[in-house]
Coordinates of N, CA and C in Angstrom, one line a residue:
Chain A
E1 N -4.1 20.2 4.5 CA -3.2 19.3 5.5 C -2.3 18.6 4.7
A2 N -1.1 18.9 5.2 CA 0.1 18.0 4.6 C 0.1 16.9 4.5
G3 N 0.5 16.0 3.5 CA 0.5 14.8 3.6 C 1.6 14.0 4.4
V4 N 1.7 12.9 3.9 CA 2.9 12.1 4.6 C 4.1 12.2 3.9
V5 N 5.1 12.6 4.6 CA 6.5 13.4 3.9 C 7.6 12.2 4.1
Q6 N 8.3 11.7 2.9 CA 9.3 10.9 3.2 C 10.6 11.4 2.6
S7 N 11.6 11.2 3.0 CA 12.9 11.7 2.3 C 14.1 10.6 2.9
P8 N 14.8 10.3 2.0 CA 15.3 10.9 0.5 C 14.0 10.3 -0.6
R9 N 14.0 10.7 -1.5 CA 13.1 10.0 -2.8 C 13.7 9.2 -3.5
Y10 N 14.9 9.2 -3.4 CA 15.5 8.2 -4.2 C 17.0 8.1 -3.5
K11 N 17.7 6.8 -3.6 CA 18.8 6.6 -3.0 C 19.4 5.3 -3.7
I12 N 20.8 5.7 -4.1 CA 21.7 4.6 -4.6 C 22.6 4.2 -4.0
I13 N 23.0 3.1 -3.4 CA 24.2 2.5 -2.6 C 24.8 1.4 -3.1
E14 N 25.8 1.2 -2.5 CA 26.6 -0.1 -2.9 C 26.2 -1.0 -1.7
K15 N 26.2 -2.5 -2.3 CA 26.0 -3.4 -1.3 C 26.7 -3.1 0.1
K16 N 26.3 -3.7 1.1 CA 27.2 -3.5 2.5 C 27.0 -2.3 2.9
Q17 N 26.7 -1.4 2.4 CA 26.4 -0.1 2.9 C 25.4 0.3 3.7
P18 N 25.2 0.8 4.6 CA 24.0 1.1 5.8 C 23.1 2.2 4.8
V19 N 22.0 2.3 5.1 CA 21.1 3.2 4.5 C 19.9 3.5 5.5
A20 N 19.5 4.9 5.6 CA 18.0 5.1 6.2 C 17.0 6.0 5.7
F21 N 15.9 5.7 5.8 CA 15.1 6.4 5.6 C 14.0 7.3 6.6
W22 N 13.4 8.4 6.1 CA 12.8 9.1 7.1 C 11.4 9.3 6.7
C23 N 10.3 9.1 7.8 CA 9.0 9.3 7.3 C 8.3 10.5 8.7
N24 N 7.5 11.3 7.9 CA 6.9 12.4 8.9 C 5.3 12.2 8.4
P25 N 4.8 11.5 9.3 CA 3.2 11.2 9.3 C 2.4 12.5 9.1
I26 N 1.1 12.1 8.8 CA 0.2 13.2 8.9 C -0.1 13.6 10.5
S27 N -0.2 14.9 10.7 CA -0.1 15.4 12.1 C -1.6 14.6 12.5
G28 N -1.4 14.1 14.1 CA -2.5 13.4 14.6 C -2.9 12.3 14.2
H29 N -2.0 11.5 13.4 CA -2.1 10.3 13.1 C -1.2 9.5 13.9
N30 N -1.8 8.5 14.8 CA -1.3 7.6 16.0 C -0.2 6.4 15.2
T31 N -1.2 5.9 13.9 CA -0.6 4.7 13.6 C 0.4 5.0 12.5
L32 N 1.5 4.3 12.5 CA 2.6 4.6 11.2 C 2.8 3.0 10.6
Y33 N 3.0 3.1 9.5 CA 3.4 1.8 8.7 C 4.5 2.0 7.8
W34 N 5.2 1.0 7.9 CA 6.5 1.0 6.9 C 6.1 0.1 5.9
Y35 N 6.2 -0.2 4.6 CA 5.9 -1.1 3.7 C 7.1 -1.1 2.7
R36 N 7.4 -2.2 2.1 CA 8.4 -2.6 0.9 C 7.6 -2.8 -0.3
Q37 N 7.7 -2.2 -1.5 CA 7.0 -2.8 -2.7 C 8.2 -3.2 -3.6
N38 N 8.0 -4.3 -4.0 CA 9.1 -4.7 -4.9 C 8.3 -4.4 -6.4
L39 N 9.0 -4.3 -7.5 CA 8.6 -4.1 -8.6 C 7.7 -4.9 -9.1
G40 N 6.4 -4.5 -9.6 CA 5.3 -4.9 -10.2 C 4.6 -6.0 -9.2
Q41 N 4.7 -5.4 -7.7 CA 3.8 -6.1 -7.0 C 3.3 -5.2 -6.0
G42 N 2.4 -5.7 -5.0 CA 1.6 -4.8 -4.1 C 2.6 -4.5 -3.0
P43 N 2.5 -3.7 -2.1 CA 3.3 -3.2 -0.7 C 3.0 -4.3 0.2
E44 N 4.3 -4.6 0.9 CA 4.2 -5.7 1.9 C 4.6 -5.0 3.3
L45 N 3.9 -5.2 4.3 CA 4.0 -4.6 5.5 C 5.0 -4.9 6.1
L46 N 6.2 -4.1 6.6 CA 7.3 -4.5 7.4 C 7.1 -4.2 8.8
I47 N 6.7 -3.2 9.4 CA 6.4 -2.9 10.4 C 5.1 -1.9 10.9
R48 N 4.5 -1.8 11.7 CA 3.6 -1.1 12.1 C 3.5 -0.6 13.5
Y49 N 3.6 0.9 13.8 CA 3.5 1.3 15.1 C 2.4 1.9 15.7
E50 N 2.1 1.8 16.8 CA 1.0 2.6 17.3 C 1.4 3.4 18.4
N51 N 1.4 4.8 18.1 CA 2.2 5.7 18.8 C 3.7 5.3 18.6
E52 N 4.4 5.0 19.8 CA 5.8 4.7 19.8 C 6.0 3.2 19.8
E53 N 5.1 2.4 19.9 CA 5.2 1.1 20.3 C 5.2 0.2 18.7
A54 N 6.2 -0.4 18.5 CA 6.2 -1.4 17.4 C 4.8 -2.6 17.7
V55 N 3.7 -2.6 17.1 CA 3.0 -3.7 17.5 C 2.8 -4.7 16.4
D56 N 3.4 -4.8 15.2 CA 3.6 -5.8 14.3 C 5.0 -5.7 13.4
D57 N 5.9 -6.2 13.9 CA 7.0 -6.3 13.3 C 7.4 -7.8 12.7
S58 N 6.6 -8.5 12.7 CA 6.9 -10.1 12.3 C 7.5 -10.3 10.8
Q59 N 7.3 -9.0 10.0 CA 7.7 -9.2 8.6 C 8.9 -8.4 8.4
L60 N 9.5 -8.1 9.6 CA 11.1 -7.0 9.5 C 11.8 -7.9 9.6
P61 N 12.6 -8.1 8.7 CA 14.0 -8.8 8.4 C 15.0 -8.2 9.9
K62 N 14.8 -8.8 11.2 CA 15.7 -8.0 11.9 C 17.2 -8.2 12.1
D63 N 17.6 -9.0 11.3 CA 19.1 -9.3 11.3 C 19.6 -8.1 10.7
R64 N 18.8 -7.2 9.8 CA 19.5 -6.1 9.0 C 18.7 -4.9 9.1
F65 N 17.5 -5.0 9.3 CA 16.4 -4.0 9.2 C 16.4 -3.5 10.7
S66 N 16.1 -2.1 11.1 CA 15.8 -1.6 12.3 C 14.8 -0.4 12.0
A67 N 13.8 -0.2 12.9 CA 13.2 1.0 12.9 C 12.9 1.6 14.3
E68 N 12.7 2.9 14.3 CA 12.3 3.5 15.6 C 11.4 4.4 15.4
R69 N 10.7 4.8 16.3 CA 9.6 5.8 16.2 C 9.7 6.7 17.5
L70 N 10.5 7.4 17.7 CA 10.9 8.1 18.9 C 9.4 9.3 19.1
K71 N 9.0 9.6 20.3 CA 7.9 10.5 20.7 C 6.8 10.2 20.0
G72 N 6.6 9.0 19.1 CA 5.3 8.8 18.4 C 5.0 9.7 17.3
V73 N 5.9 10.1 16.7 CA 5.7 11.2 15.5 C 6.6 10.7 14.3
D74 N 7.8 11.2 14.1 CA 8.5 10.7 13.0 C 9.1 9.5 13.1
S75 N 9.5 8.8 12.1 CA 10.2 7.3 12.4 C 11.0 7.3 11.2
T76 N 12.1 6.6 11.6 CA 13.3 6.1 10.5 C 13.3 4.4 10.6
L77 N 13.7 4.3 9.2 CA 14.0 2.7 8.9 C 15.3 2.7 8.5
K78 N 16.0 1.8 9.0 CA 17.5 1.4 8.8 C 17.7 0.0 8.1
I79 N 18.4 0.1 7.1 CA 19.2 -1.0 6.7 C 20.8 -1.0 6.9
Q80 N 21.0 -2.1 7.6 CA 22.6 -2.2 7.6 C 22.9 -3.7 7.8
P81 N 23.7 -4.4 7.1 CA 24.1 -3.8 5.7 C 23.3 -4.1 4.7
A82 N 23.2 -3.3 3.4 CA 22.1 -3.5 2.4 C 22.4 -4.6 1.8
E83 N 21.7 -5.2 0.9 CA 21.8 -6.3 0.1 C 21.3 -6.0 -1.3
L84 N 21.8 -6.9 -2.2 CA 21.2 -6.5 -3.6 C 19.6 -6.7 -3.6
G85 N 19.1 -7.5 -2.9 CA 17.8 -8.0 -2.6 C 16.7 -7.1 -2.0
D86 N 17.5 -5.9 -1.5 CA 16.6 -5.0 -0.8 C 16.2 -3.7 -1.5
S87 N 16.6 -3.9 -3.1 CA 16.3 -2.9 -3.9 C 14.6 -2.9 -4.1
A88 N 14.1 -1.9 -3.8 CA 12.7 -1.6 -3.7 C 12.1 -0.2 -3.6
V89 N 11.0 -0.1 -3.5 CA 10.5 1.1 -2.9 C 10.1 0.8 -1.8
Y90 N 10.2 1.9 -0.7 CA 9.7 1.6 0.6 C 8.9 2.9 0.9
L91 N 7.8 2.4 1.4 CA 6.6 3.4 1.5 C 6.2 3.7 3.0
C92 N 6.1 4.5 3.3 CA 5.6 5.0 4.7 C 4.0 5.5 4.5
A93 N 3.2 4.9 5.3 CA 1.8 5.4 5.4 C 1.5 5.6 7.0
S94 N 0.4 6.5 7.2 CA -0.1 6.8 8.5 C -1.5 6.7 8.7
S95 N -2.1 6.5 9.9 CA -3.8 6.6 9.8 C -3.8 7.1 11.3
R96 N -5.0 7.2 11.2 CA -5.6 7.9 12.6 C -5.6 6.9 13.8
I97 N -6.1 5.8 13.4 CA -5.8 4.9 14.1 C -5.8 3.4 13.6
T98 N -5.6 2.3 14.3 CA -5.5 1.0 13.5 C -6.9 0.7 13.1
G99 N -7.0 -0.2 12.2 CA -8.4 -0.9 11.9 C -9.0 -0.4 10.6
P100 N -10.0 -0.7 10.2 CA -10.5 -0.5 8.9 C -10.5 0.9 8.6
E101 N -9.2 1.4 8.8 CA -9.1 2.9 8.4 C -8.3 3.1 7.0
T102 N -8.9 4.2 6.5 CA -7.9 4.8 5.2 C -6.4 5.1 5.7
Q103 N -5.5 4.4 4.9 CA -4.3 4.6 5.4 C -3.9 5.7 4.1
Y104 N -2.9 6.6 4.5 CA -2.5 7.7 3.9 C -1.0 7.6 3.5
F105 N -0.5 7.3 2.3 CA 0.6 7.0 1.9 C 1.6 8.0 1.5
G106 N 3.0 8.3 1.8 CA 3.8 9.0 1.3 C 4.2 8.5 -0.2
P107 N 5.2 9.3 -0.7 CA 5.4 9.0 -2.1 C 6.5 7.9 -2.4
G108 N 7.1 7.5 -1.2 CA 8.0 6.3 -1.1 C 9.3 7.0 -1.3
T109 N 10.5 6.1 -1.0 CA 11.7 6.4 -1.2 C 12.2 4.9 -2.2
R110 N 12.9 5.5 -3.2 CA 13.0 4.2 -4.2 C 14.5 3.9 -3.9
L111 N 15.1 2.8 -3.5 CA 16.2 2.4 -3.2 C 16.9 1.3 -4.2
L112 N 17.9 1.7 -4.7 CA 18.8 0.8 -5.7 C 20.2 0.4 -4.8
V113 N 20.1 -0.8 -4.7 CA 21.6 -1.3 -4.4 C 22.1 -1.9 -5.4
L114 N 23.5 -1.4 -5.4 CA 24.5 -1.8 -6.7 C 25.5 -2.9 -6.2
Chain B
S1 N 3.8 -12.3 2.5 CA 2.9 -13.1 1.3 C 1.6 -12.1 0.8
Q2 N 1.1 -12.4 -0.5 CA 0.1 -11.4 -1.0 C -0.8 -12.5 -0.8
Q3 N -2.0 -11.8 -0.1 CA -3.4 -12.2 0.1 C -4.3 -12.3 -1.2
G4 N -4.1 -11.0 -1.8 CA -5.0 -11.1 -3.0 C -4.5 -11.3 -4.5
E5 N -5.4 -11.4 -5.1 CA -4.8 -11.5 -6.9 C -6.0 -10.8 -7.5
E6 N -5.1 -9.9 -8.4 CA -6.0 -8.9 -9.1 C -5.8 -9.7 -10.5
D7 N -6.9 -9.4 -11.3 CA -7.3 -9.9 -12.5 C -7.7 -8.8 -13.4
P8 N -7.3 -8.4 -14.4 CA -6.2 -9.1 -15.4 C -4.9 -8.3 -14.5
Q9 N -3.7 -8.6 -14.9 CA -2.6 -7.9 -14.5 C -2.4 -6.7 -15.1
A10 N -2.7 -6.6 -16.5 CA -2.8 -5.4 -17.2 C -4.1 -5.2 -18.2
L11 N -4.4 -4.0 -18.4 CA -5.6 -4.0 -19.3 C -5.4 -2.4 -19.8
S12 N -5.7 -2.3 -21.1 CA -5.7 -1.3 -22.1 C -6.8 -1.0 -22.6
I13 N -7.4 0.2 -22.3 CA -8.8 0.6 -23.0 C -8.9 1.9 -23.6
Q14 N -9.9 2.4 -24.2 CA -9.9 3.7 -24.8 C -10.5 4.5 -24.2
E15 N -10.4 6.0 -24.0 CA -11.1 6.8 -22.9 C -12.5 6.8 -23.3
G16 N -13.5 6.9 -22.0 CA -14.7 6.7 -22.1 C -15.2 5.4 -22.3
E17 N -14.5 4.3 -22.2 CA -14.8 2.8 -21.9 C -14.9 2.8 -20.6
N18 N -15.6 1.7 -20.2 CA -15.5 1.3 -18.4 C -14.4 0.2 -18.6
A19 N -13.7 0.4 -17.1 CA -12.9 -0.5 -16.9 C -13.1 -1.6 -15.8
T20 N -13.0 -2.9 -15.8 CA -13.2 -3.7 -14.8 C -12.1 -4.5 -14.4
M21 N -11.8 -4.3 -13.0 CA -10.9 -5.2 -12.2 C -11.2 -6.1 -11.2
N22 N -10.8 -7.2 -11.0 CA -11.1 -8.1 -10.2 C -10.0 -8.4 -9.3
C23 N -10.7 -8.7 -8.0 CA -9.6 -9.3 -7.0 C -10.1 -10.4 -6.2
S24 N -9.3 -11.4 -6.0 CA -9.6 -12.7 -5.1 C -8.7 -12.9 -4.1
Y25 N -9.2 -13.4 -3.0 CA -8.6 -13.2 -1.8 C -8.8 -14.7 -1.3
K26 N -7.9 -15.2 -0.3 CA -7.8 -16.2 0.3 C -8.9 -16.9 1.4
T27 N -8.3 -15.9 2.4 CA -9.0 -16.1 3.7 C -10.3 -15.1 4.1
S28 N -11.0 -15.5 5.1 CA -12.1 -14.4 5.2 C -11.7 -13.4 5.8
I29 N -12.3 -12.2 5.4 CA -12.0 -10.7 5.7 C -12.8 -10.1 6.4
N30 N -12.6 -8.9 6.9 CA -13.4 -7.8 7.6 C -13.7 -6.7 6.6
N31 N -12.8 -6.4 5.8 CA -13.0 -5.1 5.0 C -12.0 -5.1 3.7
L32 N -12.5 -4.8 2.7 CA -11.7 -4.8 1.4 C -11.7 -3.1 1.0
Q33 N -10.4 -3.0 0.5 CA -10.4 -1.5 0.0 C -9.6 -1.6 -1.6
W34 N -9.7 -0.7 -2.0 CA -9.1 -0.3 -3.2 C -8.2 1.1 -3.2
Y35 N -7.1 0.8 -3.9 CA -6.0 2.1 -3.9 C -5.6 2.1 -5.4
R36 N -5.3 3.3 -5.7 CA -4.7 3.6 -6.8 C -3.1 4.2 -6.6
Q37 N -2.4 3.5 -7.8 CA -1.1 4.1 -7.3 C -0.6 4.8 -8.9
N38 N -0.4 5.9 -8.8 CA 0.2 6.4 -10.1 C 1.9 6.2 -10.2
S39 N 2.3 6.1 -11.4 CA 3.6 5.7 -11.5 C 4.7 6.8 -10.7
G40 N 5.3 5.9 -10.0 CA 6.4 6.8 -9.0 C 5.9 7.4 -7.7
R41 N 4.6 7.0 -7.4 CA 3.9 7.8 -6.3 C 3.3 6.9 -5.6
G42 N 3.0 7.4 -4.4 CA 2.5 6.7 -3.3 C 0.9 6.1 -3.7
L43 N 0.3 5.4 -2.8 CA -0.8 4.8 -2.9 C -1.9 5.7 -2.3
V44 N -3.0 5.8 -3.4 CA -3.9 6.9 -2.8 C -5.3 6.0 -2.6
H45 N -5.8 5.9 -1.5 CA -7.0 5.2 -1.0 C -8.3 5.6 -1.8
L46 N -9.1 4.5 -2.6 CA -10.5 5.0 -3.5 C -11.4 4.6 -2.6
I47 N -11.6 3.4 -2.0 CA -13.0 3.0 -1.5 C -12.7 1.9 -0.6
L48 N -13.4 2.0 0.6 CA -13.8 0.7 1.5 C -15.0 0.0 1.4
I49 N -15.0 -1.3 1.4 CA -16.3 -2.0 1.6 C -16.3 -3.0 2.8
R50 N -17.2 -3.0 3.6 CA -17.2 -4.1 4.8 C -17.6 -5.2 4.1
S51 N -17.2 -6.4 4.7 CA -17.9 -7.5 4.5 C -19.2 -8.0 4.5
N52 N -20.0 -7.0 5.4 CA -21.5 -7.2 5.1 C -22.1 -6.5 4.2
E53 N -21.6 -5.9 3.3 CA -21.8 -5.1 2.1 C -21.5 -5.9 0.8
R54 N -22.4 -5.4 0.0 CA -22.2 -6.1 -1.4 C -22.0 -5.3 -2.4
E55 N -22.1 -4.0 -2.4 CA -22.0 -2.9 -3.4 C -21.8 -1.7 -2.9
K56 N -20.9 -0.8 -3.2 CA -20.8 0.7 -3.0 C -20.3 1.3 -4.2
H57 N -20.6 2.6 -4.2 CA -20.7 3.5 -5.2 C -19.6 4.8 -4.8
S58 N -18.9 5.3 -5.6 CA -18.3 6.6 -5.2 C -17.9 7.2 -6.5
G59 N -18.6 8.3 -7.0 CA -18.2 9.0 -8.1 C -18.4 8.0 -9.2
R60 N -17.6 7.8 -10.0 CA -17.4 7.0 -11.3 C -17.0 5.5 -11.0
L61 N -16.8 5.1 -9.6 CA -16.3 3.8 -9.0 C -17.4 3.2 -8.6
R62 N -17.4 1.7 -8.7 CA -18.4 0.9 -8.3 C -17.5 -0.3 -7.8
V63 N -18.1 -0.4 -6.6 CA -17.1 -1.9 -6.0 C -17.9 -2.9 -5.7
T64 N -17.8 -4.1 -6.1 CA -18.7 -5.2 -5.3 C -18.0 -6.1 -4.8
L65 N -18.6 -6.9 -3.9 CA -18.1 -7.8 -2.7 C -18.7 -9.0 -2.9
D66 N -18.3 -10.0 -3.2 CA -18.9 -11.4 -3.0 C -17.7 -12.3 -2.0
T67 N -18.5 -12.1 -0.8 CA -17.7 -13.2 0.3 C -17.8 -14.5 -0.1
S68 N -19.0 -15.1 -0.4 CA -19.2 -16.4 -0.7 C -17.8 -17.1 -1.9
K69 N -17.8 -15.9 -2.6 CA -16.8 -16.4 -3.8 C -15.3 -15.8 -3.4
K70 N -15.1 -14.9 -2.3 CA -13.8 -14.4 -1.9 C -13.3 -13.9 -3.3
S71 N -14.2 -12.7 -3.6 CA -14.0 -11.8 -4.7 C -14.5 -10.7 -4.8
S72 N -13.8 -9.5 -5.4 CA -14.5 -8.2 -5.5 C -13.9 -7.6 -6.7
S73 N -14.8 -6.7 -7.3 CA -14.4 -6.1 -8.5 C -14.5 -4.6 -8.3
L74 N -13.6 -3.8 -9.1 CA -13.8 -2.6 -9.3 C -14.3 -1.9 -10.7
L75 N -15.1 -1.4 -10.9 CA -15.5 -0.8 -12.1 C -15.4 0.6 -12.2
I76 N -14.7 1.0 -13.2 CA -14.3 2.5 -13.3 C -15.1 2.9 -14.7
T77 N -16.3 3.7 -14.6 CA -17.0 4.1 -15.9 C -16.4 5.1 -16.4
A78 N -16.7 5.4 -17.8 CA -16.6 6.4 -18.5 C -14.9 6.8 -18.5
S79 N -14.0 6.0 -18.5 CA -12.5 6.2 -18.1 C -12.1 7.4 -18.6
R80 N -10.8 7.9 -18.1 CA -10.4 9.2 -18.6 C -8.6 8.8 -18.6
A81 N -8.1 9.2 -19.5 CA -6.6 9.2 -19.5 C -6.0 9.2 -18.0
A82 N -6.5 10.2 -17.4 CA -6.1 10.5 -16.0 C -6.1 9.3 -15.1
D83 N -6.9 8.2 -15.5 CA -7.1 7.0 -14.6 C -6.0 6.1 -14.7
T84 N -5.2 6.2 -15.7 CA -4.1 5.6 -16.1 C -3.3 5.4 -14.8
A85 N -3.1 4.2 -14.2 CA -2.3 3.7 -13.1 C -2.5 2.5 -12.6
S86 N -1.9 2.2 -11.2 CA -2.1 0.5 -11.0 C -2.8 0.8 -9.9
Y87 N -4.0 -0.1 -9.8 CA -4.8 -0.4 -8.8 C -4.8 -1.7 -8.2
F88 N -4.7 -1.5 -6.7 CA -4.9 -2.7 -5.9 C -5.9 -2.6 -4.9
C89 N -6.1 -4.2 -4.6 CA -7.0 -4.4 -3.6 C -6.3 -4.8 -2.6
A90 N -6.8 -4.5 -1.2 CA -6.4 -5.0 0.0 C -7.1 -5.3 0.9
T91 N -7.0 -6.0 1.7 CA -7.8 -6.8 2.7 C -7.4 -6.9 4.3
D92 N -8.2 -6.7 5.2 CA -7.7 -6.9 6.5 C -8.9 -7.8 7.3
M93 N -8.4 -8.1 8.2 CA -9.3 -9.3 8.9 C -9.8 -8.6 10.4
G94 N -9.9 -7.7 10.2 CA -10.5 -6.8 11.5 C -9.5 -6.3 12.2
S95 N -10.1 -5.3 13.4 CA -9.2 -4.2 14.0 C -7.8 -4.8 14.4
G96 N -6.8 -4.2 14.1 CA -5.2 -4.9 14.5 C -4.6 -5.5 13.7
S97 N -5.4 -5.9 12.6 CA -4.8 -7.0 11.6 C -4.1 -6.0 10.8
R98 N -3.0 -6.8 9.9 CA -2.5 -5.8 8.9 C -3.5 -5.8 7.7
L99 N -3.0 -5.0 6.8 CA -3.8 -4.7 5.5 C -2.8 -5.4 4.7
T100 N -3.3 -6.5 3.7 CA -2.6 -7.2 2.9 C -3.0 -7.0 1.3
F101 N -2.1 -6.3 0.6 CA -2.4 -5.9 -0.8 C -2.2 -7.2 -1.7
G102 N -3.0 -6.9 -2.8 CA -2.6 -7.8 -3.8 C -1.5 -7.5 -5.0
E103 N -1.4 -8.1 -6.1 CA -0.1 -7.4 -6.8 C -0.6 -6.6 -7.8
G104 N -2.1 -6.1 -8.1 CA -2.1 -4.9 -8.6 C -2.6 -5.1 -10.2
T105 N -3.5 -4.4 -10.8 CA -3.9 -4.4 -12.3 C -3.0 -3.1 -12.7
Q106 N -2.6 -3.2 -13.7 CA -1.9 -2.0 -14.5 C -2.9 -1.5 -15.6
L107 N -3.7 -0.4 -15.4 CA -4.7 0.2 -16.2 C -4.1 1.1 -17.1
T108 N -4.1 1.0 -18.3 CA -3.7 2.0 -19.4 C -5.0 2.6 -20.2
V109 N -5.2 4.0 -19.8 CA -6.4 4.4 -20.6 C -5.9 5.4 -22.0
N110 N -6.2 5.1 -23.1 CA -5.6 5.7 -24.2 C -6.4 7.1 -24.6
P111 N -6.1 7.9 -25.0 CA -6.8 9.1 -25.3 C -7.2 9.0 -26.6

């Protein structure tokens, strides 16, 4: 079974530029999560999707961040414009359902904003 | 905001020794999970313990949960160099709630 796929793995941009991350969850997993992980810290949830519906986006900075999950499969997370403080690892995870279920994480996209 | 706090922040041991990491959390929980993260990689689920359970084993892993003290511990027995990683606890408050991670313990196992 293929794992969660994320691209790109690394991205370096200048501040004020836009950037997008892509995630393909494990086949059959209805729930998809985007996390941000700052250096030396645990992941923090940005947004959770159940199928194509965003059911928890309270931690998403909506002035500059947006996400979509068309057709309830792949998802993209966008930042526009990027700020220096956005430098972090962006992790995508998926699970079969929401609840006390194991989440399967992708390798992450490491973003550096200069 | 982080719900859990891991202790210690960093732990260095010799291969073959046991490693114990602790996690404390602030609010009542439904479940607690432990994840491992190798450098530059995503997180890998290790074990889940429910709030009505006190101890759980999986291979060389032993997890305890004390809900009265709002704390959990992860014991890795007979550690190996390959166990070198960051270990995170994560809690949830029931179906539909988010998973909240602690700040992690960096474990180094020296060969």
